[in-house]
Short mmCIF file of C-alpha atoms in Angstrom, two decimals:
data_model
loop_
_atom_site.label_atom_id
_atom_site.label_comp_id
_atom_site.label_asym_id
_atom_site.label_seq_id
_atom_site.Cartn_x
_atom_site.Cartn_y
_atom_site.Cartn_z
CA UNK A 1 108.56 72.77 98.91
CA UNK A 2 104.78 72.64 99.38
CA UNK A 3 102.37 75.15 97.85
CA UNK A 4 101.78 76.79 101.25
CA UNK A 5 105.53 77.16 101.81
CA UNK A 6 105.97 78.74 98.40
CA UNK A 7 103.09 81.15 99.04
CA UNK A 8 104.62 82.20 102.37
CA UNK A 9 108.02 82.60 100.75
CA UNK A 10 106.50 84.81 98.06
CA UNK A 11 104.68 86.85 100.72
CA UNK A 12 107.84 87.61 102.71
CA UNK A 13 109.78 88.34 99.53
CA UNK A 14 107.81 91.53 98.91
CA UNK A 15 107.25 92.61 102.51
CA UNK A 16 109.15 95.47 104.13
CA UNK A 17 107.55 95.53 107.61
CA UNK A 18 108.70 92.25 109.09
CA UNK A 19 107.33 91.37 112.50
CA UNK A 20 104.00 90.48 114.09
CA UNK A 21 102.01 87.24 113.96
CA UNK A 22 100.44 86.27 110.65
CA UNK A 23 97.62 83.88 109.77
CA UNK A 24 96.85 83.03 106.18
CA UNK A 25 94.04 81.36 104.25
CA UNK A 26 92.85 80.81 100.70
CA UNK A 27 90.55 83.69 99.77
CA UNK A 28 88.18 81.64 97.62
CA UNK A 29 85.27 84.03 98.36
CA UNK A 30 87.11 86.98 96.82
CA UNK A 31 86.82 89.24 99.88
CA UNK A 32 88.41 92.67 99.62
CA UNK A 33 91.11 93.81 102.04
CA UNK A 34 88.59 96.09 103.75
CA UNK A 35 86.15 93.22 104.29
CA UNK A 36 88.92 90.96 105.59
CA UNK A 37 90.16 93.61 108.01
CA UNK A 38 86.62 94.07 109.35
CA UNK A 39 86.23 90.31 109.91
CA UNK A 40 89.53 89.84 111.74
CA UNK A 41 89.71 93.13 113.68
CA UNK A 42 87.30 91.84 116.33
CA UNK A 43 90.12 89.63 117.62
CA UNK A 44 92.60 92.46 118.14
CA UNK A 45 94.65 95.21 116.45
CA UNK A 46 95.87 94.28 112.96
CA UNK A 47 99.20 95.42 111.57
CA UNK A 48 98.67 94.50 107.92
CA UNK A 49 96.37 92.74 105.43
CA UNK A 50 97.97 91.48 102.22
CA UNK A 51 96.98 89.40 99.19
CA UNK A 52 99.20 86.95 97.29
CA UNK A 53 97.91 86.03 93.81
CA UNK A 54 100.25 83.13 93.15
CA UNK A 55 100.15 79.37 92.62
CA UNK A 56 96.73 77.82 93.39
CA UNK A 57 94.86 81.06 93.85
CA UNK A 58 94.54 84.14 96.00
CA UNK A 59 95.95 83.67 99.50
CA UNK A 60 95.31 86.32 102.12
CA UNK A 61 97.66 87.18 105.01
CA UNK A 62 96.48 88.93 108.17
CA UNK A 63 99.18 90.14 110.55
CA UNK A 64 98.26 90.79 114.22
CA UNK A 65 100.24 92.89 116.67
CA UNK A 66 99.79 90.59 119.68
CA UNK A 67 100.35 86.84 119.88
CA UNK A 68 97.39 86.14 122.18
CA UNK A 69 95.03 87.76 119.67
CA UNK A 70 96.17 85.60 116.79
CA UNK A 71 95.94 82.43 118.92
CA UNK A 72 92.35 83.23 119.85
CA UNK A 73 91.57 84.01 116.21
CA UNK A 74 92.86 80.62 115.06
CA UNK A 75 90.95 78.75 117.75
CA UNK A 76 87.60 80.44 117.03
CA UNK A 77 87.94 80.60 113.24
CA UNK A 78 88.83 76.95 112.77
CA UNK A 79 86.17 75.74 115.21
CA UNK A 80 83.05 77.56 113.99
CA UNK A 81 84.12 80.27 111.51
CA UNK A 82 83.49 80.26 107.77
CA UNK A 83 87.21 80.82 107.13
CA UNK A 84 89.56 77.88 107.59
CA UNK A 85 93.01 79.21 108.45
CA UNK A 86 95.88 77.28 106.94
CA UNK A 87 98.49 78.23 109.51
CA UNK A 88 100.42 80.84 111.44
CA UNK A 89 103.83 82.33 110.85
CA UNK A 90 105.97 84.47 113.12
CA UNK A 91 107.48 87.58 111.59
CA UNK A 92 111.06 86.76 110.70
CA UNK A 93 114.20 88.76 110.13
CA UNK A 94 114.70 90.53 106.86
CA UNK A 95 116.16 88.46 104.02
CA UNK A 96 119.84 88.73 103.32
CA UNK A 97 119.31 90.90 100.23
CA UNK A 98 117.73 93.60 102.44
CA UNK A 99 120.42 93.55 105.12
CA UNK A 100 123.33 95.99 105.20
CA UNK A 101 126.28 94.17 103.69
CA UNK A 102 129.64 94.75 105.32
CA UNK A 103 132.40 94.48 102.77
CA UNK A 104 135.80 93.67 104.26
CA UNK A 105 138.80 94.42 102.13
CA UNK A 106 142.33 93.20 102.54
CA UNK A 107 144.10 95.64 104.83
CA UNK A 108 147.41 95.25 103.08
CA UNK A 109 148.40 98.19 100.95
CA UNK A 110 147.17 97.78 97.41
CA UNK A 111 149.72 98.58 94.75
CA UNK A 112 148.35 100.91 92.07
CA UNK A 113 148.52 99.52 88.53
CA UNK A 114 148.91 101.38 85.28
CA UNK A 115 146.16 101.21 82.67
CA UNK A 116 146.81 101.38 78.96
CA UNK A 117 146.52 105.16 79.07
CA UNK A 118 149.05 105.39 81.86
CA UNK A 119 146.56 106.67 84.48
CA UNK A 120 146.68 104.89 87.87
CA UNK A 121 143.63 102.86 88.85
CA UNK A 122 141.61 103.82 91.89
CA UNK A 123 142.24 101.85 95.06
CA UNK A 124 139.15 100.91 97.10
CA UNK A 125 139.42 102.04 100.70
CA UNK A 126 138.06 99.86 103.54
CA UNK A 127 134.48 100.74 104.47
CA UNK A 128 133.14 101.07 107.99
CA UNK A 129 130.70 98.30 109.10
CA UNK A 130 127.09 99.44 108.80
CA UNK A 131 124.60 98.94 111.65
CA UNK A 132 122.53 95.77 111.55
CA UNK A 133 119.02 96.50 110.21
CA UNK A 134 117.36 93.81 112.34
CA UNK A 135 118.78 95.10 115.60
CA UNK A 136 117.63 98.61 114.73
CA UNK A 137 114.10 97.39 114.00
CA UNK A 138 113.89 95.44 117.28
CA UNK A 139 114.83 98.57 119.22
CA UNK A 140 112.10 100.58 117.52
CA UNK A 141 109.30 98.09 118.24
CA UNK A 142 108.41 99.14 121.79
CA UNK A 143 105.26 99.88 123.72
CA UNK A 144 104.90 103.38 122.25
CA UNK A 145 104.94 102.12 118.67
CA UNK A 146 102.39 99.39 119.44
CA UNK A 147 100.14 101.94 121.15
CA UNK A 148 100.41 104.22 118.11
CA UNK A 149 99.53 101.34 115.77
CA UNK A 150 96.49 100.49 117.88
CA UNK A 151 95.38 104.12 117.56
CA UNK A 152 95.76 103.94 113.79
CA UNK A 153 93.69 100.75 113.78
CA UNK A 154 90.85 102.65 115.45
CA UNK A 155 91.07 105.31 112.74
CA UNK A 156 90.93 102.72 109.97
CA UNK A 157 87.97 100.97 111.59
CA UNK A 158 86.12 104.25 112.00
CA UNK A 159 86.08 104.12 115.83
CA UNK A 160 86.72 107.86 116.03
CA UNK A 161 85.02 108.25 119.43
CA UNK A 162 87.51 105.83 121.01
CA UNK A 163 90.64 107.65 119.83
CA UNK A 164 92.90 109.33 122.37
CA UNK A 165 93.76 112.50 120.43
CA UNK A 166 96.20 113.62 123.10
CA UNK A 167 98.20 110.44 122.54
CA UNK A 168 97.94 110.69 118.76
CA UNK A 169 99.07 114.32 118.71
CA UNK A 170 102.53 113.25 119.94
CA UNK A 171 103.24 111.83 116.51
CA UNK A 172 101.95 114.79 114.48
CA UNK A 173 104.01 117.91 113.88
CA UNK A 174 101.66 119.64 111.43
CA UNK A 175 100.51 122.97 112.92
CA UNK A 176 97.11 124.54 112.40
CA UNK A 177 97.39 127.00 109.51
CA UNK A 178 96.56 130.69 110.05
CA UNK A 179 93.38 132.01 108.37
CA UNK A 180 95.28 133.92 105.66
CA UNK A 181 97.12 130.79 104.60
CA UNK A 182 93.85 128.84 104.49
CA UNK A 183 92.37 131.45 102.16
CA UNK A 184 95.38 131.11 99.86
CA UNK A 185 94.83 127.35 99.72
CA UNK A 186 91.17 127.83 98.77
CA UNK A 187 92.10 130.39 96.10
CA UNK A 188 94.63 128.04 94.53
CA UNK A 189 92.12 125.18 94.46
CA UNK A 190 89.53 127.55 92.98
CA UNK A 191 91.91 128.12 90.05
CA UNK A 192 91.80 124.39 89.31
CA UNK A 193 88.01 123.97 89.38
CA UNK A 194 87.78 123.91 85.59
CA UNK A 195 89.49 120.51 85.65
CA UNK A 196 86.93 119.07 88.09
CA UNK A 197 83.82 117.38 86.71
CA UNK A 198 80.68 116.58 88.68
CA UNK A 199 79.95 113.58 86.45
CA UNK A 200 81.12 110.09 87.43
CA UNK A 201 81.12 106.80 85.59
CA UNK A 202 79.25 104.01 87.36
CA UNK A 203 81.00 100.76 86.42
CA UNK A 204 79.04 97.52 86.73
CA UNK A 205 80.94 94.28 86.16
CA UNK A 206 78.45 91.63 85.13
CA UNK A 207 78.25 88.33 86.96
CA UNK A 208 80.50 85.52 85.76
CA UNK A 209 81.73 82.17 87.05
CA UNK A 210 84.86 83.74 88.52
CA UNK A 211 83.78 87.26 89.45
CA UNK A 212 80.48 88.16 91.19
CA UNK A 213 78.56 91.19 89.93
CA UNK A 214 79.61 94.42 91.57
CA UNK A 215 79.44 98.18 90.94
CA UNK A 216 81.74 101.07 91.73
CA UNK A 217 82.42 104.63 90.59
CA UNK A 218 85.39 106.13 88.72
CA UNK A 219 86.21 109.58 87.39
CA UNK A 220 84.96 110.62 83.99
CA UNK A 221 88.54 110.97 82.73
CA UNK A 222 89.62 107.55 83.99
CA UNK A 223 92.66 106.20 82.15
CA UNK A 224 90.93 102.81 81.71
CA UNK A 225 88.63 102.57 78.64
CA UNK A 226 85.72 101.05 80.56
CA UNK A 227 83.18 101.51 77.74
CA UNK A 228 84.94 99.11 75.36
CA UNK A 229 85.56 96.33 77.89
CA UNK A 230 83.55 93.13 77.69
CA UNK A 231 81.07 92.22 80.46
CA UNK A 232 81.16 95.81 81.72
CA UNK A 233 78.24 98.26 81.77
CA UNK A 234 79.08 101.97 82.03
CA UNK A 235 76.56 104.62 83.06
CA UNK A 236 77.28 108.30 83.63
CA UNK A 237 75.76 109.86 86.75
CA UNK A 238 75.79 113.40 88.14
CA UNK A 239 77.22 113.62 91.67
CA UNK A 240 77.80 116.36 94.26
CA UNK A 241 81.55 117.02 94.67
CA UNK A 242 83.09 118.39 97.86
CA UNK A 243 86.66 119.67 98.29
CA UNK A 244 88.50 118.55 101.43
CA UNK A 245 91.75 120.50 101.85
CA UNK A 246 94.55 120.97 104.39
CA UNK A 247 94.45 117.23 105.04
CA UNK A 248 98.18 116.90 105.71
CA UNK A 249 97.69 114.77 108.80
CA UNK A 250 95.26 112.29 107.22
CA UNK A 251 97.04 109.00 106.42
CA UNK A 252 95.21 108.21 103.15
CA UNK A 253 91.98 108.55 101.19
CA UNK A 254 90.95 105.07 102.38
CA UNK A 255 90.84 106.37 105.95
CA UNK A 256 88.48 109.13 104.82
CA UNK A 257 86.22 106.56 103.18
CA UNK A 258 85.88 104.75 106.52
CA UNK A 259 85.39 108.01 108.41
CA UNK A 260 82.57 109.16 106.11
CA UNK A 261 80.91 105.78 105.67
CA UNK A 262 77.59 106.95 107.15
CA UNK A 263 77.31 109.56 104.37
CA UNK A 264 77.96 106.88 101.72
CA UNK A 265 80.55 108.64 99.53
CA UNK A 266 80.55 107.39 95.94
CA UNK A 267 84.22 108.15 95.34
CA UNK A 268 87.20 109.76 97.06
CA UNK A 269 90.08 110.76 94.81
CA UNK A 270 93.76 110.39 95.61
CA UNK A 271 95.44 113.20 97.52
CA UNK A 272 96.87 116.09 95.51
CA UNK A 273 99.16 118.89 96.73
CA UNK A 274 98.92 122.65 96.24
CA UNK A 275 102.05 124.32 94.88
CA UNK A 276 102.23 127.34 97.20
CA UNK A 277 101.59 125.91 100.66
CA UNK A 278 102.01 122.19 99.94
CA UNK A 279 98.57 121.45 101.38
CA UNK A 280 97.08 118.06 100.60
CA UNK A 281 93.54 117.98 99.25
CA UNK A 282 91.12 115.60 97.56
CA UNK A 283 87.61 115.48 96.09
CA UNK A 284 84.69 113.69 97.73
CA UNK A 285 81.70 112.73 95.59
CA UNK A 286 78.23 112.17 97.09
CA UNK A 287 74.96 111.03 95.54
CA UNK A 288 72.87 113.98 96.68
CA UNK A 289 73.29 117.55 97.88
CA UNK A 290 71.94 116.71 101.33
CA UNK A 291 74.84 114.38 102.13
CA UNK A 292 77.36 116.89 100.76
CA UNK A 293 75.90 119.67 102.93
CA UNK A 294 76.04 117.48 106.05
CA UNK A 295 79.69 116.62 105.46
CA UNK A 296 80.55 120.29 104.96
CA UNK A 297 78.68 121.31 108.12
CA UNK A 298 80.32 118.61 110.26
CA UNK A 299 83.93 118.74 109.07
CA UNK A 300 84.64 122.28 107.83
CA UNK A 301 87.00 123.88 110.34
CA UNK A 302 87.25 120.68 112.38
CA UNK A 303 90.68 119.70 113.71
CA UNK A 304 91.59 116.10 112.88
CA UNK A 305 95.05 114.50 112.90
CA UNK A 306 96.71 117.81 113.73
CA UNK A 307 95.13 119.75 110.83
CA UNK A 308 92.22 122.18 110.67
CA UNK A 309 90.25 120.81 107.74
CA UNK A 310 88.82 122.96 104.95
CA UNK A 311 85.65 121.35 103.57
CA UNK A 312 83.68 123.20 100.90
CA UNK A 313 81.21 122.17 98.21
CA UNK A 314 82.52 122.86 94.72
CA UNK A 315 79.41 124.87 93.83
CA UNK A 316 80.27 127.38 96.57
CA UNK A 317 83.84 127.83 95.34
CA UNK A 318 82.91 128.73 91.77
#
């Protein structure tokens, strides 16, 4: 088995969303998934971007929804692009270890046997055949699903103006909360403000032969001891935190990062959940108060993804 075949085998081993048309290449320039998605999205909607750190190095897989898009991508990339694609694979059926296994037992009557204690052993009854997972998946992949995935792609890419909210609302069941419930959410978050710090750690990884120099921000109480790591410079900076709550319809914090890219957020935390109304919320950190005020003015009370957002600066909640 060649290296490429082993890489592909490893890729499918850990995948759960089989289907689509995948191109792969050796990511020798150490691009992030976000950078790779931006490069390839101009050819069509992308279902998934994945990395495989095995064998000769980091291989990247980009899965398209439509076959014509991936064909055009291969033709243009390999002719004048800076990425040389190694090949294309068609999404295959799930491996046998993920399929429903139908156990067939002998239909003849099993005679119970006596154990040493004299108690009869249990007799296994025949089980009913389970539905085939592959056939169920093929039925679900229809035009509506593809249209929904294309809408999600626009969200990820930040093309908010091109989104058909009427179409997207079909898939969202989260109602707009009444004002009293929104106040309860704010009050519960206000009780947790003592745990929130407005100081971030700016982490700078120094340039080396394998890793280029780059900087990013983490929370002050990060579980990683950045200050004692080699080739790492840590600097504490004061930021302007903003609370974004009632974000139940937002897919992930990464989507928020793309949505707010023009305000240059330093950090967006993972989603947390309130205990009383099960509302999802997170913290957004900005470099200056001006950016934080603009985000609050634009998004507070705005309905996105079926939810009426609550956006407040932490200083106003104290």
